[in-house]
Amino acid sequence: QVQIVESGGGLVQPGGSLRLSCAASGSIFSIVVMGWYRQTPGKQRELVATVTSDGRTSYAGSVKGRFTISSDNAKNTAYLQMSSLKPEDTAVYYCNAVCRDSDRTPRSYWGQGTQVTVSS
């Protein structure tokens, strides 16, 4: 089994910065991709950014140029550096990891989410 733990959320003023962390642990043979998603009440969960095991990244248009995703493969950890935050970035941010365990089958795992609130 694989556990995903997020940290780093909180309250920040508009224009400020936050850094989220996501650590995957457990029966992991390798990680295929890690990503951050976010969700607000009444809306579907949306993709924010992803990073593959070989370092390729992708971003939602709404965060491109403001957010940066990175990973530390040795620690099975991904980070989301968020800058120039806007009130519309307020959401619960979820980490997702697609991992291969001992049978090499890729499976998707989600964290519990961390609240990010951008408000003055």
PDB file of C-alpha atoms in Angstrom:
ATOM      1  CA  GLN A   1       0.000   0.000   0.000  1.00  0.00           C
ATOM      2  CA  VAL A   2       1.061   3.564  -0.697  1.00  0.00           C
ATOM      3  CA  GLN A   3       0.450   6.602   1.472  1.00  0.00           C
ATOM      4  CA  ILE A   4       0.381  10.182   0.201  1.00  0.00           C
ATOM      5  CA  VAL A   5       0.854  13.026   2.667  1.00  0.00           C
ATOM      6  CA  GLU A   6       0.554  16.697   1.745  1.00  0.00           C
ATOM      7  CA  SER A   7       1.762  19.650   3.776  1.00  0.00           C
ATOM      8  CA  GLY A   8       2.319  23.388   3.463  1.00  0.00           C
ATOM      9  CA  GLY A   9      -1.135  24.818   3.006  1.00  0.00           C
ATOM     10  CA  GLY A  10      -2.402  27.829   4.880  1.00  0.00           C
ATOM     11  CA  LEU A  11      -3.601  31.414   4.694  1.00  0.00           C
ATOM     12  CA  VAL A  12      -1.699  33.895   2.563  1.00  0.00           C
ATOM     13  CA  GLN A  13      -2.369  37.405   1.309  1.00  0.00           C
ATOM     14  CA  PRO A  14      -2.875  38.113  -2.385  1.00  0.00           C
ATOM     15  CA  GLY A  15       0.467  38.375  -4.104  1.00  0.00           C
ATOM     16  CA  GLY A  16       2.098  36.106  -1.569  1.00  0.00           C
ATOM     17  CA  SER A  17       3.744  32.711  -1.882  1.00  0.00           C
ATOM     18  CA  LEU A  18       3.318  29.225  -0.479  1.00  0.00           C
ATOM     19  CA  ARG A  19       5.131  25.956  -0.986  1.00  0.00           C
ATOM     20  CA  LEU A  20       3.268  22.662  -0.867  1.00  0.00           C
ATOM     21  CA  SER A  21       4.971  19.323  -0.333  1.00  0.00           C
ATOM     22  CA  CYS A  22       3.760  15.831  -1.172  1.00  0.00           C
ATOM     23  CA  ALA A  23       5.505  12.739   0.127  1.00  0.00           C
ATOM     24  CA  ALA A  24       4.733   9.234  -1.114  1.00  0.00           C
ATOM     25  CA  SER A  25       5.693   6.259   1.020  1.00  0.00           C
ATOM     26  CA  GLY A  26       5.037   2.545   1.306  1.00  0.00           C
ATOM     27  CA  SER A  27       5.392  -0.247  -1.239  1.00  0.00           C
ATOM     28  CA  ILE A  28       6.778   1.821  -4.098  1.00  0.00           C
ATOM     29  CA  PHE A  29       8.893   0.304  -6.847  1.00  0.00           C
ATOM     30  CA  SER A  30       8.856   3.470  -8.916  1.00  0.00           C
ATOM     31  CA  ILE A  31       6.802   6.613  -9.434  1.00  0.00           C
ATOM     32  CA  VAL A  32       5.481   7.347 -12.907  1.00  0.00           C
ATOM     33  CA  VAL A  33       4.099  10.820 -12.335  1.00  0.00           C
ATOM     34  CA  MET A  34       3.120  13.088  -9.478  1.00  0.00           C
ATOM     35  CA  GLY A  35       0.664  15.912  -9.716  1.00  0.00           C
ATOM     36  CA  TRP A  36      -1.265  18.575  -7.892  1.00  0.00           C
ATOM     37  CA  TYR A  37      -4.975  19.108  -8.324  1.00  0.00           C
ATOM     38  CA  ARG A  38      -7.349  21.517  -6.630  1.00  0.00           C
ATOM     39  CA  GLN A  39     -11.031  21.670  -5.863  1.00  0.00           C
ATOM     40  CA  THR A  40     -13.464  24.292  -4.628  1.00  0.00           C
ATOM     41  CA  PRO A  41     -16.979  23.615  -3.298  1.00  0.00           C
ATOM     42  CA  GLY A  42     -19.414  22.710  -6.041  1.00  0.00           C
ATOM     43  CA  LYS A  43     -16.741  22.357  -8.694  1.00  0.00           C
ATOM     44  CA  GLN A  44     -14.875  19.445 -10.177  1.00  0.00           C
ATOM     45  CA  ARG A  45     -11.325  18.723  -9.186  1.00  0.00           C
ATOM     46  CA  GLU A  46      -8.981  20.340 -11.683  1.00  0.00           C
ATOM     47  CA  LEU A  47      -5.419  19.664 -12.695  1.00  0.00           C
ATOM     48  CA  VAL A  48      -2.870  22.227 -11.549  1.00  0.00           C
ATOM     49  CA  ALA A  49       0.498  20.743 -12.500  1.00  0.00           C
ATOM     50  CA  THR A  50       2.262  17.427 -13.057  1.00  0.00           C
ATOM     51  CA  VAL A  51       5.844  16.209 -13.080  1.00  0.00           C
ATOM     52  CA  THR A  52       7.014  12.904 -14.531  1.00  0.00           C
ATOM     53  CA  SER A  53       9.828  10.753 -13.198  1.00  0.00           C
ATOM     54  CA  ASP A  54      12.127  12.115 -15.904  1.00  0.00           C
ATOM     55  CA  GLY A  55      11.330  15.704 -15.004  1.00  0.00           C
ATOM     56  CA  ARG A  56       8.800  16.707 -17.635  1.00  0.00           C
ATOM     57  CA  THR A  57       6.295  19.212 -16.314  1.00  0.00           C
ATOM     58  CA  SER A  58       2.918  20.496 -17.383  1.00  0.00           C
ATOM     59  CA  TYR A  59       0.694  23.261 -16.029  1.00  0.00           C
ATOM     60  CA  ALA A  60      -2.841  24.504 -16.196  1.00  0.00           C
ATOM     61  CA  GLY A  61      -3.040  27.743 -18.102  1.00  0.00           C
ATOM     62  CA  SER A  62      -4.330  29.594 -15.072  1.00  0.00           C
ATOM     63  CA  VAL A  63      -1.150  28.932 -13.065  1.00  0.00           C
ATOM     64  CA  LYS A  64       1.519  28.908 -15.767  1.00  0.00           C
ATOM     65  CA  GLY A  65       4.241  31.397 -14.925  1.00  0.00           C
ATOM     66  CA  ARG A  66       3.169  31.616 -11.280  1.00  0.00           C
ATOM     67  CA  PHE A  67       3.450  28.035 -10.028  1.00  0.00           C
ATOM     68  CA  THR A  68       6.410  25.689 -10.308  1.00  0.00           C
ATOM     69  CA  ILE A  69       6.260  21.942  -9.749  1.00  0.00           C
ATOM     70  CA  SER A  70       9.381  19.949  -8.940  1.00  0.00           C
ATOM     71  CA  SER A  71      10.286  16.582  -7.516  1.00  0.00           C
ATOM     72  CA  ASP A  72      12.962  14.777  -5.566  1.00  0.00           C
ATOM     73  CA  ASN A  73      12.946  11.217  -6.876  1.00  0.00           C
ATOM     74  CA  ALA A  74      15.199   9.958  -4.105  1.00  0.00           C
ATOM     75  CA  LYS A  75      12.642  11.097  -1.547  1.00  0.00           C
ATOM     76  CA  ASN A  76       9.513  10.256  -3.582  1.00  0.00           C
ATOM     77  CA  THR A  77       8.441  13.832  -2.956  1.00  0.00           C
ATOM     78  CA  ALA A  78       6.938  16.525  -5.124  1.00  0.00           C
ATOM     79  CA  TYR A  79       6.692  20.231  -4.440  1.00  0.00           C
ATOM     80  CA  LEU A  80       4.482  23.018  -5.690  1.00  0.00           C
ATOM     81  CA  GLN A  81       5.926  26.490  -5.346  1.00  0.00           C
ATOM     82  CA  MET A  82       3.078  28.965  -5.678  1.00  0.00           C
ATOM     83  CA  SER A  83       3.805  32.649  -6.215  1.00  0.00           C
ATOM     84  CA  SER A  84       1.744  35.732  -7.046  1.00  0.00           C
ATOM     85  CA  LEU A  85      -1.214  34.028  -5.450  1.00  0.00           C
ATOM     86  CA  LYS A  86      -4.700  35.263  -6.239  1.00  0.00           C
ATOM     87  CA  PRO A  87      -7.964  34.847  -4.334  1.00  0.00           C
ATOM     88  CA  GLU A  88      -9.153  32.512  -7.099  1.00  0.00           C
ATOM     89  CA  ASP A  89      -6.325  30.128  -6.187  1.00  0.00           C
ATOM     90  CA  THR A  90      -8.185  29.403  -2.958  1.00  0.00           C
ATOM     91  CA  ALA A  91      -9.006  25.695  -2.900  1.00  0.00           C
ATOM     92  CA  VAL A  92      -8.198  22.367  -1.338  1.00  0.00           C
ATOM     93  CA  TYR A  93      -5.066  21.122  -3.054  1.00  0.00           C
ATOM     94  CA  TYR A  94      -4.674  17.391  -3.540  1.00  0.00           C
ATOM     95  CA  CYS A  95      -1.560  15.446  -4.441  1.00  0.00           C
ATOM     96  CA  ASN A  96      -1.778  12.469  -6.757  1.00  0.00           C
ATOM     97  CA  ALA A  97       0.909   9.904  -7.457  1.00  0.00           C
ATOM     98  CA  VAL A  98       0.880   7.133 -10.029  1.00  0.00           C
ATOM     99  CA  CYS A  99       3.142   4.460  -8.601  1.00  0.00           C
ATOM    100  CA  ARG A 100       4.319   1.005  -9.577  1.00  0.00           C
ATOM    101  CA  ASP A 101       4.675  -1.423  -6.714  1.00  0.00           C
ATOM    102  CA  SER A 102       6.227  -4.877  -6.638  1.00  0.00           C
ATOM    103  CA  ASP A 103       3.993  -6.237  -9.417  1.00  0.00           C
ATOM    104  CA  ARG A 104       4.904  -3.234 -11.623  1.00  0.00           C
ATOM    105  CA  THR A 105       1.246  -2.349 -12.138  1.00  0.00           C
ATOM    106  CA  PRO A 106       0.720   1.441 -12.135  1.00  0.00           C
ATOM    107  CA  ARG A 107      -1.864   2.602  -9.614  1.00  0.00           C
ATOM    108  CA  SER A 108      -3.162   6.044  -8.690  1.00  0.00           C
ATOM    109  CA  TYR A 109      -3.078   7.295  -5.119  1.00  0.00           C
ATOM    110  CA  TRP A 110      -4.490  10.465  -3.583  1.00  0.00           C
ATOM    111  CA  GLY A 111      -3.629  12.440  -0.503  1.00  0.00           C
ATOM    112  CA  GLN A 112      -6.150  13.887   1.937  1.00  0.00           C
ATOM    113  CA  GLY A 113      -5.747  17.432   0.668  1.00  0.00           C
ATOM    114  CA  THR A 114      -4.437  20.659   2.143  1.00  0.00           C
ATOM    115  CA  GLN A 115      -6.344  23.937   2.277  1.00  0.00           C
ATOM    116  CA  VAL A 116      -4.903  27.005   0.596  1.00  0.00           C
ATOM    117  CA  THR A 117      -6.689  30.279   1.276  1.00  0.00           C
ATOM    118  CA  VAL A 118      -5.680  33.511  -0.429  1.00  0.00           C
ATOM    119  CA  SER A 119      -7.292  36.447   1.290  1.00  0.00           C
ATOM    120  CA  SER A 120      -6.478  39.844   2.740  1.00  0.00           C
TER     121      SER A 120
END
